[in-house]
């Protein structure tokens, strides 16, 4: 009984996480689609430097 409740709760949490991930991904795609390319490039460039990826 308790195990079934925990399983149902865990799968509900998994669905919520998946929905959150999908919403986040769609949000990022929509955002990057509407932001101007120069601003997007600058932001990506800053993130690349901040995370230590080789750049130029
Ligand atoms: Zn750079």
Short mmCIF file of N, CA and C and ligand atoms in Angstrom, two decimals:
data_model
loop_
_atom_site.label_atom_id
_atom_site.label_comp_id
_atom_site.label_asym_id
_atom_site.label_seq_id
_atom_site.Cartn_x
_atom_site.Cartn_y
_atom_site.Cartn_z
N UNK A 1 0.84 -1.20 0.00
CA UNK A 1 0.00 0.00 0.00
C UNK A 1 0.88 1.26 0.00
N UNK A 2 1.77 1.29 0.97
CA UNK A 2 2.65 2.46 1.05
C UNK A 2 3.54 2.54 -0.19
N UNK A 3 4.01 1.39 -0.64
CA UNK A 3 4.89 1.38 -1.82
C UNK A 3 4.14 1.90 -3.05
N UNK A 4 2.87 1.50 -3.18
CA UNK A 4 2.11 1.95 -4.34
C UNK A 4 1.93 3.47 -4.31
N UNK A 5 1.68 3.99 -3.11
CA UNK A 5 1.50 5.45 -3.00
C UNK A 5 2.81 6.15 -3.37
N UNK A 6 3.93 5.59 -2.87
CA UNK A 6 5.21 6.23 -3.18
C UNK A 6 5.51 6.15 -4.67
N UNK A 7 5.17 5.01 -5.29
CA UNK A 7 5.42 4.87 -6.72
C UNK A 7 4.60 5.88 -7.52
N UNK A 8 3.32 6.01 -7.15
CA UNK A 8 2.47 6.96 -7.85
C UNK A 8 3.01 8.37 -7.68
N UNK A 9 3.44 8.69 -6.46
CA UNK A 9 3.98 10.02 -6.19
C UNK A 9 5.25 10.25 -6.99
N UNK A 10 6.11 9.23 -7.05
CA UNK A 10 7.38 9.39 -7.76
C UNK A 10 7.12 9.59 -9.26
N UNK A 11 6.17 8.83 -9.83
CA UNK A 11 5.94 8.97 -11.26
C UNK A 11 5.29 10.32 -11.55
N UNK A 12 4.46 10.80 -10.60
CA UNK A 12 3.88 12.13 -10.81
C UNK A 12 4.99 13.18 -10.80
N UNK A 13 5.96 13.02 -9.88
CA UNK A 13 7.08 13.95 -9.84
C UNK A 13 7.89 13.87 -11.13
N UNK A 14 8.02 12.65 -11.67
CA UNK A 14 8.76 12.50 -12.92
C UNK A 14 8.06 13.20 -14.06
N UNK A 15 6.73 13.08 -14.10
CA UNK A 15 5.97 13.76 -15.15
C UNK A 15 6.10 15.26 -15.00
N UNK A 16 6.04 15.74 -13.74
CA UNK A 16 6.18 17.18 -13.52
C UNK A 16 7.56 17.65 -13.96
N UNK A 17 8.60 16.86 -13.65
CA UNK A 17 9.94 17.26 -14.07
C UNK A 17 10.04 17.29 -15.58
N UNK A 18 9.45 16.29 -16.23
CA UNK A 18 9.50 16.25 -17.69
C UNK A 18 8.76 17.45 -18.28
N UNK A 19 7.58 17.75 -17.71
CA UNK A 19 6.83 18.91 -18.22
C UNK A 19 7.63 20.19 -18.00
N UNK A 20 8.28 20.29 -16.83
CA UNK A 20 9.08 21.48 -16.55
C UNK A 20 10.23 21.60 -17.54
N UNK A 21 10.89 20.46 -17.81
CA UNK A 21 12.01 20.48 -18.76
C UNK A 21 11.53 20.88 -20.15
N UNK A 22 10.38 20.34 -20.56
CA UNK A 22 9.83 20.68 -21.88
C UNK A 22 9.49 22.17 -21.94
N UNK A 23 8.83 22.67 -20.88
CA UNK A 23 8.47 24.09 -20.86
C UNK A 23 9.72 24.96 -20.89
N UNK A 24 10.74 24.54 -20.14
CA UNK A 24 11.98 25.32 -20.11
C UNK A 24 12.64 25.31 -21.48
N UNK A 25 12.69 24.14 -22.12
CA UNK A 25 13.30 24.05 -23.43
C UNK A 25 12.56 24.89 -24.46
N UNK A 26 11.23 24.78 -24.46
CA UNK A 26 10.45 25.57 -25.41
C UNK A 26 10.64 27.05 -25.13
N UNK A 27 10.72 27.41 -23.84
CA UNK A 27 10.92 28.82 -23.48
C UNK A 27 12.25 29.32 -24.01
N UNK A 28 13.29 28.51 -23.85
CA UNK A 28 14.62 28.92 -24.33
C UNK A 28 14.61 29.05 -25.85
N UNK A 29 13.99 28.08 -26.52
CA UNK A 29 13.95 28.14 -27.98
C UNK A 29 13.18 29.37 -28.45
N UNK A 30 12.02 29.62 -27.81
CA UNK A 30 11.23 30.79 -28.17
C UNK A 30 12.00 32.07 -27.90
N UNK A 31 12.67 32.11 -26.75
CA UNK A 31 13.43 33.31 -26.38
C UNK A 31 14.54 33.56 -27.38
N UNK A 32 15.32 32.53 -27.67
CA UNK A 32 16.44 32.71 -28.59
C UNK A 32 15.96 33.01 -30.00
N UNK A 33 14.75 32.57 -30.33
CA UNK A 33 14.23 32.88 -31.64
C UNK A 33 13.84 34.33 -31.80
N UNK A 34 13.52 34.98 -30.67
CA UNK A 34 13.07 36.37 -30.75
C UNK A 34 14.15 37.38 -30.39
N UNK A 35 15.21 36.90 -29.74
CA UNK A 35 16.29 37.83 -29.39
C UNK A 35 17.13 38.09 -30.63
N UNK A 36 17.64 39.29 -30.74
CA UNK A 36 18.46 39.62 -31.90
C UNK A 36 19.76 38.83 -31.86
N UNK A 37 20.27 38.51 -33.02
CA UNK A 37 21.41 37.60 -33.13
C UNK A 37 22.64 38.16 -32.40
N UNK A 38 22.85 39.47 -32.45
CA UNK A 38 24.03 40.04 -31.81
C UNK A 38 23.96 39.87 -30.30
N UNK A 39 22.79 40.17 -29.73
CA UNK A 39 22.63 40.03 -28.29
C UNK A 39 22.79 38.57 -27.88
N UNK A 40 22.24 37.69 -28.68
CA UNK A 40 22.35 36.25 -28.39
C UNK A 40 23.80 35.80 -28.45
N UNK A 41 24.52 36.29 -29.46
CA UNK A 41 25.92 35.92 -29.60
C UNK A 41 26.73 36.43 -28.43
N UNK A 42 26.47 37.66 -28.01
CA UNK A 42 27.21 38.21 -26.87
C UNK A 42 26.94 37.40 -25.62
N UNK A 43 25.67 37.05 -25.40
CA UNK A 43 25.33 36.27 -24.21
C UNK A 43 26.00 34.91 -24.25
N UNK A 44 25.93 34.25 -25.39
CA UNK A 44 26.56 32.93 -25.51
C UNK A 44 28.06 33.05 -25.33
N UNK A 45 28.63 34.12 -25.84
CA UNK A 45 30.06 34.35 -25.72
C UNK A 45 30.47 34.52 -24.26
N UNK A 46 29.68 35.31 -23.52
CA UNK A 46 29.97 35.51 -22.11
C UNK A 46 29.88 34.21 -21.35
N UNK A 47 28.84 33.42 -21.64
CA UNK A 47 28.68 32.13 -20.95
C UNK A 47 29.85 31.22 -21.28
N UNK A 48 30.27 31.24 -22.52
CA UNK A 48 31.39 30.39 -22.93
C UNK A 48 32.65 30.76 -22.14
N UNK A 49 32.92 32.07 -21.98
CA UNK A 49 34.09 32.48 -21.23
C UNK A 49 33.93 32.14 -19.76
N UNK A 50 32.72 32.36 -19.23
CA UNK A 50 32.48 32.14 -17.80
C UNK A 50 32.63 30.67 -17.43
N UNK A 51 32.28 29.78 -18.37
CA UNK A 51 32.35 28.36 -18.05
C UNK A 51 33.68 27.76 -18.45
N UNK A 52 34.59 28.59 -19.01
CA UNK A 52 35.95 28.12 -19.26
C UNK A 52 36.13 27.38 -20.56
N UNK A 53 35.13 27.45 -21.47
CA UNK A 53 35.31 26.80 -22.76
C UNK A 53 36.31 27.60 -23.59
N UNK A 54 37.14 26.92 -24.37
CA UNK A 54 38.05 27.65 -25.26
C UNK A 54 37.26 28.42 -26.31
N UNK A 55 37.67 29.62 -26.58
CA UNK A 55 36.88 30.47 -27.46
C UNK A 55 37.76 31.07 -28.54
N UNK A 56 38.60 32.04 -28.17
CA UNK A 56 39.45 32.67 -29.17
C UNK A 56 40.79 33.01 -28.55
ZN1 LIG B 1 35.56 34.78 -26.52
#
